[in-house]
CSV table of C-alpha atoms and ligand atoms in Angstrom, one decimal:
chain,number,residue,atom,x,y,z
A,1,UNK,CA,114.3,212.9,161.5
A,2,UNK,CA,114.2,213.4,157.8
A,3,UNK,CA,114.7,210.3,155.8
A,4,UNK,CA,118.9,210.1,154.8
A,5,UNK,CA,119.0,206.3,154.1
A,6,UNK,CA,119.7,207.7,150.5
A,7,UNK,CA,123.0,209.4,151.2
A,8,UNK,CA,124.2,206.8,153.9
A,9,UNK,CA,123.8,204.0,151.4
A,10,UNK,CA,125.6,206.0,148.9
A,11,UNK,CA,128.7,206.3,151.3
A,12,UNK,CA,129.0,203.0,151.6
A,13,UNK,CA,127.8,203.0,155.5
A,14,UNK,CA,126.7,199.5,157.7
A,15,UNK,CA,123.2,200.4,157.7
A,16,UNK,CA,121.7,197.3,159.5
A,17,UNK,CA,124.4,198.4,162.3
A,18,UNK,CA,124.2,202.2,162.0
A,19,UNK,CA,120.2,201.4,162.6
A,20,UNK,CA,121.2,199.9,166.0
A,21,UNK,CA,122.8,203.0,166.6
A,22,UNK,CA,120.1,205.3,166.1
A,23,UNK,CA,117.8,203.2,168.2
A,24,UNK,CA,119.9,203.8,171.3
A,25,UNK,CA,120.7,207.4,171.0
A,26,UNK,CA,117.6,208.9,171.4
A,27,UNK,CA,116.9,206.8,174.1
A,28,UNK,CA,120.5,208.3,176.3
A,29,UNK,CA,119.8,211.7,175.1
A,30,UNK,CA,116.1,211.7,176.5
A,31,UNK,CA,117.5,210.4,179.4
A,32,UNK,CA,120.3,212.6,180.0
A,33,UNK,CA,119.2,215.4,178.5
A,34,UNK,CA,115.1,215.9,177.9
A,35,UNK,CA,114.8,215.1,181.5
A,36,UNK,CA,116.3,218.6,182.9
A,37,UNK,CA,114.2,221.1,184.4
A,38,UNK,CA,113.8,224.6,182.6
A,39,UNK,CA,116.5,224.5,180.1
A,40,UNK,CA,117.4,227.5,178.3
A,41,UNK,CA,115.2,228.3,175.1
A,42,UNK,CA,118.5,228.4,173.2
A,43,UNK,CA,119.4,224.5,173.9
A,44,UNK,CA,116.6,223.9,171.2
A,45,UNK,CA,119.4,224.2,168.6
A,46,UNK,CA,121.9,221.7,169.8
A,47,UNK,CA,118.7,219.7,170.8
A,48,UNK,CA,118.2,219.4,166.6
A,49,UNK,CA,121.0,219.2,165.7
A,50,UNK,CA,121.6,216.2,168.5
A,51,UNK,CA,118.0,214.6,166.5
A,52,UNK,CA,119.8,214.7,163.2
A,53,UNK,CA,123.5,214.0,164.5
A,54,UNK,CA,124.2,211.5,161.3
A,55,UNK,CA,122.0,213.7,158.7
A,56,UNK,CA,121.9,217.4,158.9
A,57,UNK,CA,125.6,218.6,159.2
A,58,UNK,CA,127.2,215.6,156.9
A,59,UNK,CA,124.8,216.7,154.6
A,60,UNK,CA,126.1,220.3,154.3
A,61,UNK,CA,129.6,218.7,153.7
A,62,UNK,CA,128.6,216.8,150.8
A,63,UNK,CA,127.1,219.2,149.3
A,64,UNK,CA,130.5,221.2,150.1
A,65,UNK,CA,131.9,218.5,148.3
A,66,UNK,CA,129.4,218.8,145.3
A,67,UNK,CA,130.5,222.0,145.1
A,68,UNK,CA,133.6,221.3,144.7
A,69,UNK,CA,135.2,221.8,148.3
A,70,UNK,CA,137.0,219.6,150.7
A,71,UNK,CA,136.4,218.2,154.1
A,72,UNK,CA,138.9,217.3,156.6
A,73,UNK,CA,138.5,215.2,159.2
A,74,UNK,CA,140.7,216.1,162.2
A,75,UNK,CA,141.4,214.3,166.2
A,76,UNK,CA,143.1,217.2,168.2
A,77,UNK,CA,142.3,221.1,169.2
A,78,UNK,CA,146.2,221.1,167.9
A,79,UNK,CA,145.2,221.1,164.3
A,80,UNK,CA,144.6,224.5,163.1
A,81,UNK,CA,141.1,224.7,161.2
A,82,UNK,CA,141.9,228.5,159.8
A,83,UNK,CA,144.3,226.5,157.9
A,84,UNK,CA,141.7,224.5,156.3
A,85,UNK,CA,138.9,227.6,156.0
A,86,UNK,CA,141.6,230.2,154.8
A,87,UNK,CA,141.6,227.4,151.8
A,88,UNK,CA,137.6,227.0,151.4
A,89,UNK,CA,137.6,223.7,153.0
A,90,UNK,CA,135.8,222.7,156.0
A,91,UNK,CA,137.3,220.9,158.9
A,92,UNK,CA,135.2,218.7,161.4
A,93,UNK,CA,136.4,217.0,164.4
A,94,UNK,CA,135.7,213.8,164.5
A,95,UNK,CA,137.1,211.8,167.6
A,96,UNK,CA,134.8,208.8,168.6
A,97,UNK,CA,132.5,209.2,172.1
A,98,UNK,CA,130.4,206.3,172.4
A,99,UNK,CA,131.1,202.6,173.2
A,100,UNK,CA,129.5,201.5,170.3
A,101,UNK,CA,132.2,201.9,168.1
A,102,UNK,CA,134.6,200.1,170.8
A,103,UNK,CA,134.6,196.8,169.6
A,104,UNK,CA,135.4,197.9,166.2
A,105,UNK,CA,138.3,199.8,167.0
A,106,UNK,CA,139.2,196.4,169.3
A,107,UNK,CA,139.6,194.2,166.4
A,108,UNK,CA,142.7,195.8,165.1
A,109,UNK,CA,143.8,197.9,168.0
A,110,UNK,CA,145.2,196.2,171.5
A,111,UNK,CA,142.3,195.9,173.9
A,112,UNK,CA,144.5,198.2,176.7
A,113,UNK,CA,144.1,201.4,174.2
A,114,UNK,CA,142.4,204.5,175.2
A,115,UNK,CA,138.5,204.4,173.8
A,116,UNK,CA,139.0,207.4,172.5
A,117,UNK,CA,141.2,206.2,170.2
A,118,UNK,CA,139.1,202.6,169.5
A,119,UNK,CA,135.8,204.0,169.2
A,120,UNK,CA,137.3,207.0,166.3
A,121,UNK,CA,139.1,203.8,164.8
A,122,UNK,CA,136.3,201.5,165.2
A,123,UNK,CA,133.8,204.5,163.5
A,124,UNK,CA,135.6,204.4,160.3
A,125,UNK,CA,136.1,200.6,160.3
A,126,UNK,CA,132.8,199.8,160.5
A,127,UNK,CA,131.1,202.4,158.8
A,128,UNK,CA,128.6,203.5,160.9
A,129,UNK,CA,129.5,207.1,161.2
A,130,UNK,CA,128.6,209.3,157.9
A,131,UNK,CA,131.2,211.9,159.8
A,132,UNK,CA,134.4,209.6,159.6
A,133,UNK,CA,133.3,208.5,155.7
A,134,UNK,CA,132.5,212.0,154.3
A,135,UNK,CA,136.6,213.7,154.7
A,136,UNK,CA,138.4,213.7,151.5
A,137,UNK,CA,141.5,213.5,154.3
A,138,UNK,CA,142.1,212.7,157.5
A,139,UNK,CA,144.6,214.8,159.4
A,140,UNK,CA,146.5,213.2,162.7
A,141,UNK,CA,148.6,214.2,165.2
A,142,UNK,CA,151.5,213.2,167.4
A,143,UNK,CA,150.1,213.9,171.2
A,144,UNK,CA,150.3,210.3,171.8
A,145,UNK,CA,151.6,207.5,170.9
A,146,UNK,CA,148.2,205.3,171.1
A,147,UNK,CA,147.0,208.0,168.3
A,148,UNK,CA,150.1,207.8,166.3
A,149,UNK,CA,149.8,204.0,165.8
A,150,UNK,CA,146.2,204.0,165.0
A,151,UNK,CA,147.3,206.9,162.0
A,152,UNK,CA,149.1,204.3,160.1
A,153,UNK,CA,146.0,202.4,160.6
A,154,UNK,CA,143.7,204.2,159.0
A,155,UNK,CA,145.9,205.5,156.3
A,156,UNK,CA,145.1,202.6,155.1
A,157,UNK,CA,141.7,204.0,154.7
A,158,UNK,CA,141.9,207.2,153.5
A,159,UNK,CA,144.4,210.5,152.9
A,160,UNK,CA,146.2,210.8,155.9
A,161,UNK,CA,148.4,214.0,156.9
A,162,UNK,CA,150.1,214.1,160.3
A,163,UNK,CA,151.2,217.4,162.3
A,164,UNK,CA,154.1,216.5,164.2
A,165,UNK,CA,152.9,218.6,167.7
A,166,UNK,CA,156.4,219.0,169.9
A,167,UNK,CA,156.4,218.0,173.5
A,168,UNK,CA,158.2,220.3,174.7
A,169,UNK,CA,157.7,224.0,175.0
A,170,UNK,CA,161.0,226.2,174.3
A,171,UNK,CA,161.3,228.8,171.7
A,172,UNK,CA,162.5,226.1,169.5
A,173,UNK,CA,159.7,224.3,169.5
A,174,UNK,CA,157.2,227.0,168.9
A,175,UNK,CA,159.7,227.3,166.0
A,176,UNK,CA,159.3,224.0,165.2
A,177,UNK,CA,155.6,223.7,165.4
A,178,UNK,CA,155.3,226.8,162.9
A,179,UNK,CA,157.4,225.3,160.4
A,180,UNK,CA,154.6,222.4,160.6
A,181,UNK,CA,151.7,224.8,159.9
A,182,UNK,CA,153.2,226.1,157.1
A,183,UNK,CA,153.6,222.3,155.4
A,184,UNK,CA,149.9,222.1,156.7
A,185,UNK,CA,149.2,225.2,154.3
A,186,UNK,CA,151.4,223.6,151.4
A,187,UNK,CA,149.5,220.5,151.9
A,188,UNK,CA,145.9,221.8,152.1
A,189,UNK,CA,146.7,224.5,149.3
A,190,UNK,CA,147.7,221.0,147.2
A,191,UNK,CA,144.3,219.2,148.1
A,192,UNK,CA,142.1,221.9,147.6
A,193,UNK,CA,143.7,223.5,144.5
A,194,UNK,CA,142.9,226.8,146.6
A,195,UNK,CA,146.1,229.6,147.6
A,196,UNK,CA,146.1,230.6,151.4
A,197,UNK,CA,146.5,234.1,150.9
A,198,UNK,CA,147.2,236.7,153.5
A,199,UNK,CA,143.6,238.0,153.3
A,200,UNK,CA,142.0,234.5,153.1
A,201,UNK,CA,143.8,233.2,156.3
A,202,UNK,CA,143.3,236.4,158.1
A,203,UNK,CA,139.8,236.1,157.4
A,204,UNK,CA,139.5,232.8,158.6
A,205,UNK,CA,141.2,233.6,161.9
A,206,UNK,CA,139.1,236.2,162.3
A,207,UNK,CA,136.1,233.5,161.8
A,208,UNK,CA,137.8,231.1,164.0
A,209,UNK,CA,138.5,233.9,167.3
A,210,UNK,CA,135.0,234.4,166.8
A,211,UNK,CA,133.1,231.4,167.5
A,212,UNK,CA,136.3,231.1,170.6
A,213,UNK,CA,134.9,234.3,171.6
A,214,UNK,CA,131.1,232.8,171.6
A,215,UNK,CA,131.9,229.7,173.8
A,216,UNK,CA,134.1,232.3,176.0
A,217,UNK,CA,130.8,234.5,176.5
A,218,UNK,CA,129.3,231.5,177.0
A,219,UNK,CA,131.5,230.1,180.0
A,220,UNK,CA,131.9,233.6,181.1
A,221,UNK,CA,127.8,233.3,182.4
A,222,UNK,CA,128.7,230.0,183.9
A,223,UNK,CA,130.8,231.9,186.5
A,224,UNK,CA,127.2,233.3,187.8
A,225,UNK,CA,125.7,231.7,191.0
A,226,UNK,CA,123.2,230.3,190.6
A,227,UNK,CA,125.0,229.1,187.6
A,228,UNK,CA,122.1,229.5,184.3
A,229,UNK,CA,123.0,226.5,182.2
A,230,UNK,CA,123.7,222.9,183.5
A,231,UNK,CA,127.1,221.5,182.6
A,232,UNK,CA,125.8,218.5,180.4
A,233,UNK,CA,124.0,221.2,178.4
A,234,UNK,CA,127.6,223.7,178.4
A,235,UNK,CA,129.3,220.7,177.4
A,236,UNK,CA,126.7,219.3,174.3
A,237,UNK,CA,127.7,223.2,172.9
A,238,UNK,CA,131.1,222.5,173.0
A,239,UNK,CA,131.1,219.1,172.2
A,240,UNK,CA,128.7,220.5,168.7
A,241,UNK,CA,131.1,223.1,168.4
A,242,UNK,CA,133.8,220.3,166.7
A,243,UNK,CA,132.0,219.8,163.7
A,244,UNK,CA,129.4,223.1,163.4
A,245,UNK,CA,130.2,225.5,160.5
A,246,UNK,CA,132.1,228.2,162.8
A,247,UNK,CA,130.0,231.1,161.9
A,248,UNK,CA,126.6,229.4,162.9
A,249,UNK,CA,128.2,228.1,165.7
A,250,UNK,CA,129.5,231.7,166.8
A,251,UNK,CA,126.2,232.7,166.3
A,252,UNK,CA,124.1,229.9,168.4
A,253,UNK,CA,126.7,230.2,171.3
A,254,UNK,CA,126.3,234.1,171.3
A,255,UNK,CA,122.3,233.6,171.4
A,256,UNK,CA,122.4,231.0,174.0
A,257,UNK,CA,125.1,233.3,176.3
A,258,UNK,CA,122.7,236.4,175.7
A,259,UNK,CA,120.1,234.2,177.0
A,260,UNK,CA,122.0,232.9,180.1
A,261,UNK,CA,123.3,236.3,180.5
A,262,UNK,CA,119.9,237.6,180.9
A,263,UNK,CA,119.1,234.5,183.7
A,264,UNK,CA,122.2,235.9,185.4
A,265,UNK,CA,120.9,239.6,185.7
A,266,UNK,CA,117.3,237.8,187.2
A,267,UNK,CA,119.5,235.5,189.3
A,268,UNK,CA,117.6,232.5,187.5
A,269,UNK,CA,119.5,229.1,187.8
A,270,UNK,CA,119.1,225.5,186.5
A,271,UNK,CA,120.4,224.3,190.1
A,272,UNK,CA,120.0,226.0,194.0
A,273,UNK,CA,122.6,229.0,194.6
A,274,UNK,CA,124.1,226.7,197.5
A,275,UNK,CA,124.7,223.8,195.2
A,276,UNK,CA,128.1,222.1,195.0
A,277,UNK,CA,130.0,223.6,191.9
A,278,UNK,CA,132.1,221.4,190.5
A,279,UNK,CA,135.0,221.8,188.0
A,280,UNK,CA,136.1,218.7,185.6
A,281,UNK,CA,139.3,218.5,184.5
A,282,UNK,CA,141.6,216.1,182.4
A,283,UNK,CA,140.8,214.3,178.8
A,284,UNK,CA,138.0,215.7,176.5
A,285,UNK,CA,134.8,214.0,176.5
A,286,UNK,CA,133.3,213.7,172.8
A,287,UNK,CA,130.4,213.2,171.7
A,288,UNK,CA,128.2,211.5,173.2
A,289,UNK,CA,130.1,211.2,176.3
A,290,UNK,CA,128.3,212.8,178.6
A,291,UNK,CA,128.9,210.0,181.2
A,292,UNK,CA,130.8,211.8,184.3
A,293,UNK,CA,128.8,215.0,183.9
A,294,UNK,CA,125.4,212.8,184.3
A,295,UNK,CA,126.2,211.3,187.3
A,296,UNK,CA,127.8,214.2,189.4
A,297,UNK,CA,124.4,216.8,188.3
A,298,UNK,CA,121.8,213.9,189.2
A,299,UNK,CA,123.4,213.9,192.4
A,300,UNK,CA,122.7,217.9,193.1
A,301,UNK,CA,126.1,219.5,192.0
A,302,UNK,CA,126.3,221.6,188.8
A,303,UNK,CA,129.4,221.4,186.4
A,304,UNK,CA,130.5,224.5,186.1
A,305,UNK,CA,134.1,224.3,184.2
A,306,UNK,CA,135.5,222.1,181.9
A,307,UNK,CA,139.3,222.0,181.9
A,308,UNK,CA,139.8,220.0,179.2
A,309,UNK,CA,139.8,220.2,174.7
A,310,UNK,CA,135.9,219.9,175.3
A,311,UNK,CA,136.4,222.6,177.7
A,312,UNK,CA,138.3,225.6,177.9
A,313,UNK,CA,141.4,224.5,176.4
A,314,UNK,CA,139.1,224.6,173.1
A,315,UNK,CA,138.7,228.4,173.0
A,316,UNK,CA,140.6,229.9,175.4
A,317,UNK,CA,143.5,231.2,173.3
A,318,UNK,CA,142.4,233.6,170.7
A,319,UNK,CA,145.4,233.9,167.3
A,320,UNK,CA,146.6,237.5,167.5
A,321,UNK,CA,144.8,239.2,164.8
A,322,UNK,CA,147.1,242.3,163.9
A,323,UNK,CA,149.7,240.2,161.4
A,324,UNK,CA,149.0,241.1,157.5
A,325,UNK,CA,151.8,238.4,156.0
A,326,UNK,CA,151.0,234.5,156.2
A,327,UNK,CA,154.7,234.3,158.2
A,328,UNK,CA,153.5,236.9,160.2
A,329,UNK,CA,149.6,234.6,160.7
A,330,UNK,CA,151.8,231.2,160.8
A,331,UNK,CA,153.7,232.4,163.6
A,332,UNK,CA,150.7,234.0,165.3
A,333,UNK,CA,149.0,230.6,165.1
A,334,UNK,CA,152.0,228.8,166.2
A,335,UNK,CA,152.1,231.0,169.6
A,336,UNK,CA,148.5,230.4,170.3
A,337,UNK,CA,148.2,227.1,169.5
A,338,UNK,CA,151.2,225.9,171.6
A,339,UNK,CA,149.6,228.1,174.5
A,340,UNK,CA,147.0,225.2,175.2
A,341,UNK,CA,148.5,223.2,177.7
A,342,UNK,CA,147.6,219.3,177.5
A,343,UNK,CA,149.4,216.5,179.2
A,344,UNK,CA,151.2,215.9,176.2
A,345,UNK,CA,153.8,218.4,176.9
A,346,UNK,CA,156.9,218.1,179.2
A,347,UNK,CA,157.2,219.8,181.3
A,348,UNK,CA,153.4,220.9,181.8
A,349,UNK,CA,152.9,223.3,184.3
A,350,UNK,CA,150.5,225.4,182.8
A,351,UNK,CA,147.9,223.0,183.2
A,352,UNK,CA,148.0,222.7,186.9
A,353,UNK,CA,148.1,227.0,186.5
A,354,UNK,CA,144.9,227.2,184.5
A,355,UNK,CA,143.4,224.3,186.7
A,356,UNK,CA,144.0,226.9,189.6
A,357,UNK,CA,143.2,230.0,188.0
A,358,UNK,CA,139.9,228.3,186.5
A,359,UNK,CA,139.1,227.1,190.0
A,360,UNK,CA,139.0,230.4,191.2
A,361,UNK,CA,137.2,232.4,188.4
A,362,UNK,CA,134.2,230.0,188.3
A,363,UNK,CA,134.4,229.5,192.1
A,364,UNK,CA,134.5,226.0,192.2
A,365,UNK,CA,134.1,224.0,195.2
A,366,UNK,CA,135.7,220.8,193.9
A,367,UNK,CA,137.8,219.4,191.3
A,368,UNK,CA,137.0,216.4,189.4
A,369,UNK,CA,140.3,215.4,187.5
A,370,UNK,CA,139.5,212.8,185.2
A,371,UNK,CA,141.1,210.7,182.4
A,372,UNK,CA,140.3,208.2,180.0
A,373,UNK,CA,141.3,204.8,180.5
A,374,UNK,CA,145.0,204.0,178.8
A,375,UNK,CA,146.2,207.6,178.7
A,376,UNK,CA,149.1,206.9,180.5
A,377,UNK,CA,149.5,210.9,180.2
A,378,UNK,CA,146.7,212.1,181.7
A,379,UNK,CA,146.9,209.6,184.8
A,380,UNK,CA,150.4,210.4,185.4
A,381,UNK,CA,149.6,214.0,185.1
A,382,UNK,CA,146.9,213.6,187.6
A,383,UNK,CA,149.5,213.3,190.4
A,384,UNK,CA,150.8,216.2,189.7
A,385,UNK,CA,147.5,217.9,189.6
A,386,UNK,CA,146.5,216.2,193.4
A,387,UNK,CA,149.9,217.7,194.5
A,388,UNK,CA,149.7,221.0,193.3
A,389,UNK,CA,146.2,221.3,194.5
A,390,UNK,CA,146.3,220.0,197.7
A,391,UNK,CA,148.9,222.7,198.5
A,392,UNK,CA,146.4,225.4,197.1
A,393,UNK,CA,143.7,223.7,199.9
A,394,UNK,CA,141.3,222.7,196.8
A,395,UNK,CA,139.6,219.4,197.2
A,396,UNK,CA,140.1,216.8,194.3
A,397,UNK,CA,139.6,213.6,193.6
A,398,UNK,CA,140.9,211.1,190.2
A,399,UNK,CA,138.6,209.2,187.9
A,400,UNK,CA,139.8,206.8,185.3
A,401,UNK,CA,137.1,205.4,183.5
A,402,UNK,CA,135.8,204.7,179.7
A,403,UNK,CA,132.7,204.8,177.9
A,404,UNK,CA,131.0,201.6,179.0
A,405,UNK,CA,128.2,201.7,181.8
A,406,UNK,CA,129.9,199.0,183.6
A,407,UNK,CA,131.5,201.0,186.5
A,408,UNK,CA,128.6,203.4,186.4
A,409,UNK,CA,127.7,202.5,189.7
A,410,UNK,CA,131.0,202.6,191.7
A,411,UNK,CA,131.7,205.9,189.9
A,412,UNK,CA,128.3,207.1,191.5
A,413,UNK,CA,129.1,206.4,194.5
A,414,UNK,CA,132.4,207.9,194.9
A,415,UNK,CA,131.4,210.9,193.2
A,416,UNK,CA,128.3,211.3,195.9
A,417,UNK,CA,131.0,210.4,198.6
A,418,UNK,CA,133.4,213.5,197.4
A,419,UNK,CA,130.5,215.7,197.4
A,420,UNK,CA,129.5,214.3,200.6
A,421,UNK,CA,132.9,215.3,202.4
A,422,UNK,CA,132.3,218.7,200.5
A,423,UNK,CA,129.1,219.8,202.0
A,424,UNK,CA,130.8,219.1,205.4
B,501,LIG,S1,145.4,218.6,172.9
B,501,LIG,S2,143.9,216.2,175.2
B,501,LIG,S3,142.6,216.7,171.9
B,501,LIG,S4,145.8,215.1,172.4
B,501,LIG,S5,142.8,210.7,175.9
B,501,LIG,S6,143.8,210.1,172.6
B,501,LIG,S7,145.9,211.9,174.8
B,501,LIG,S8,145.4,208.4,175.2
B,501,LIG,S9,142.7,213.3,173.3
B,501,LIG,FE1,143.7,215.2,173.2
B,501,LIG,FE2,144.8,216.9,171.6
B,501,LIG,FE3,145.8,216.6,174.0
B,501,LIG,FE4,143.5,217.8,173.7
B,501,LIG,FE5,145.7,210.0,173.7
B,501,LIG,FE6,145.0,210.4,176.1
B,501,LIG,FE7,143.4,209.1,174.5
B,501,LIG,FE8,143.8,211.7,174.2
C-alpha cells in the first residue's frame, strides 16, 4: 500500500488505533477472500481497491475538496446521490461494517443498539476511518429510530442534514417524500454554491441508472448455473459500489459482468452445477461484513441473491429518465426511490413480493433471512417473511446476529443443518 500516513495525520485520524486496524484487515480479507478458487480476472479491481480501503478513494475526495467540491457522507440507499452529483459533489456511503469500531460507538450509544449503527458512530468518534472524517456533511435519515438518535449525536460532530423518509406508502407520502428531495436540492445547492439545473440533474440520473444498470448486468449472470462469481465476491462489488465514483464503478461492474457473462456461455462456475443456491435476505451487510456469506460458501452452497441495500434493493429501481423540468426529475426520483421496499415501511408487502419473485429468477433453493442484532424491524418483519414463504413451499430459516466472531460457530452449524435438510 502506498504510504498515506501524511494525509491521515492531517485529518486528525487515531493513528496508533487505525494501525491496529490495518493489521487485521488484510489478514480477514486473505482469509475470506484470496483463498477462493479461480476467481474472475475482473475481482482484481475491488481486490485493490480492498488493499487501499483507507487511501486510494479518500484520496480522490480530498483532492475533490482541493478543488473546491464537497463530499457527503450518507447511511441509507434512501438518500438520493444524483442530488449531490447534479451539484458537483460527491456522495459516499459510509455506514460502519466491522466490530472494531463497536466499542466506540458503545461509549455513547446503549449497548442493545444495532452495530450498524455503533460501529458508523464509533468510526467517526474515534477517528479511525479517513471515510467518516473527509464529508464536509453528513446526511441522515429517519428509517429508524436507533439511526435517528445517533443523528443528533454526531451533529455534534459535523454538518448534519436529515431526510425525513415516510413510513408509509400512499400517494401522500410519495408526495411527501418529494417535497423532501427538493429541500435536499435547496440544501446541497446552499453547501456547494452550485445550481441543480434541469440538465445537471438529468445528467446525473443518467450517471446514477448507469452504474444500477452495471450491478443489474452483473446479478443478471448470477442467475446462470453453475453460477460464475461467488457471492462474497458479488457482494465486495456492491458493498465497493457505496463509496466508488459512479462512472468507474459502472464501468468495473460492466467489465466484471462481461467476463461472467462469457463463463456463463462456457458453463464455467466458481462452485458444482448441483450446489445449494442460496438467497440472503434482510439488513445490508457493509463493508467488511462478509460474515454470513463466509460461512454458508465454505460449507459448499453459493450465494446467489442478495435481497437487501447491499443487494438488489441498491439498484434495482432505475429514475425514469424522460422528465426535462427538476419538478418533473424530483418527482421521478421520489417514485423510484419509494419503490425500494425495506422493513421500515408499514405496511411492507413488497418485500416479501421481491423476496418471491427473486427466489424464483435466480432459482434459489433456500432462503437465508437475516437481520442485524437490535433492528427490531427486520426481526419482526422476518415473521412475516417465514409466513409468506412457507405458503409459497420455499425453505427459510432466521439469523440474528452482529459483527463479532463469537456466535461464529453456532451460526455454522445451523447454517450446515439448513442446507443439510435441503439436499434431502
Ligand atoms: S433502506 S435497510 S439502508 S434503513 S439494520 S440501521 S434499519 S436497526 S440499515 Fe437500512 Fe436504509 Fe432500510 Fe436499507 Fe436501523 Fe435495522 Fe440497523 Fe438498519
Amino acid at each position: 500500500m502506498a504510504d498515506y500516513k501524511q494525509m491521515w495525520t492531517d485529518l486528525g485520524m487515531d493513528l496508533e488505533k487505525h494501525d491496529l486496524l490495518c493489521e487485521v484487515l488484510p489478514e480477514a480479507f486473505g482469509g475470506v477472500y484470496l483463498s477462493q478458487q479461480n476467481r474472475p480476472q475482473g475481482m482484481g479491481f475491488y481486490d485493490f481497491v480492498v488493499s487501499e480501503i483507507h487511501g486510494v478513494r479518500p484520496a480522490e475526495m480530498l483532492e475533490h475538496q482541493k478543488q473546491g467540491g464537497k463530499v457527503f457522507g450518507t447511511f441509507c440507499v434512501y438518500v438520493p446521490d444524483e442530488v449531490v452529483f447534479a451539484a458537483g459533489g460527491i456522495a459516499a456511503g459510509l455506514c460502519g461494517g466491522s466490530q472494531f469500531w463497536v466499542s466506540g460507538g458503545e461509549k455513547v450509544l446503549p449497548a442493545n443498539t444495532c452495530p450498524l449503527i455503533k460501529a458508523s458512530v464509533g468510526a467517526r468518534l474515534d477517528k479511525t476511518c479517513p471515510f467518516f472524517l473527509i464529508p464536509d456533511m453528513y446526511v441522515g435519515e429517519t428509517t429508524c429510530d436507533g439511526k435517528k438518535k445517533a443523528w443528533e449525536i454526531l451533529a455534534g460532530e459535523v454538518p448534519f442534514h436529515i431526510i425525513d423518509v415516510p413510513q408509509m406508502k400512499r400517494d401522500k407520502d410519495v408526495a411527501a417524500f418529494e417535497a423532501e428531495i427538493m429541500d435536499f436540492i435547496a440544501m446541497v445547492e446552499k453547501v456547494t454554491g452550485n445550481k441543480i439545473t434541469a440538465e445537471r440533474l438529468g445528467e446525473s440520473i443518467k450517471l446514477i441508472n448507469n452504474k444500477r444498470k452495471g450491478l443489474q448486468r452483473l446479478y443478471n449472470a448470477r442467475k446462470a448455473s453453475p453460477v460464475p462469481i461467488s457471492g462474497k465476491d458479488a457482494l465486495l462489488v456492491t458493498q465497493i459500489a457505496f463509496y466508488d465514483d459512479p462512472a468507474r464503478c459502472a464501468q468495473m461492474a460492466n467489465q466484471l459482468a462481461e467476463e461472467l457473462e462469457e463463463r456463463v456461455a462456457r458453463q464455467e462456475g466458481v462452485f458444482p452445477a448441483n450446489a445449494l443456491r442460496i438467497m440472503v435476505s434482510g439488513t445490508p451487510m457493509a463493508i467488511p461484513n462478509w460474515k454470513l456469506h463466509h460461512i454458508i460458501e465454505t460449507a459448499g452452497a453459493a450465494v446467489v441473491v442478495e435481497e437487501s441495500c447491499t443487494g438488489t434493493r441498491y439498484f434495482e429501481n432505475l429514475v425514469d429518465e424522460s422528465a426535462t423540468t427538476v419538478e418533473g426529475q424530483v418527482r421521478a426520483l421520489a417514485e423510484r426511490y419509494m419503490k425500494t421496499n425495506c422493513a421500515c415501511f408499514t405496511p411492507n408487502p413488497g418485500r416479501v413480493e421481491d423476496i418471491v419473485r427473486l427466489a424464483d429468477e435466480y432459482k434459489v433453493d433456500g432462503i437465508i433471512d437475516t437481520n442485524l442484532q437490535f433492528c427490531n424491524l427486520y426481526s419482526t418483519e422476518s415473521f412475516l417473511v417465514k409466513q409468506a414463504l412457507a405458503d409459497k413451499g420455499l425453505p427459510v430459516m432466521h439469523i440474528e446476529t452482529d459483527y463479532s466472531e463469537q456466535d461464529y460457530e453456532q451460526l455454522r452449524t445451523r447454517i450446515e443443518a439448513f442446507l443439510e435438510m435441503l439436499r434431502k
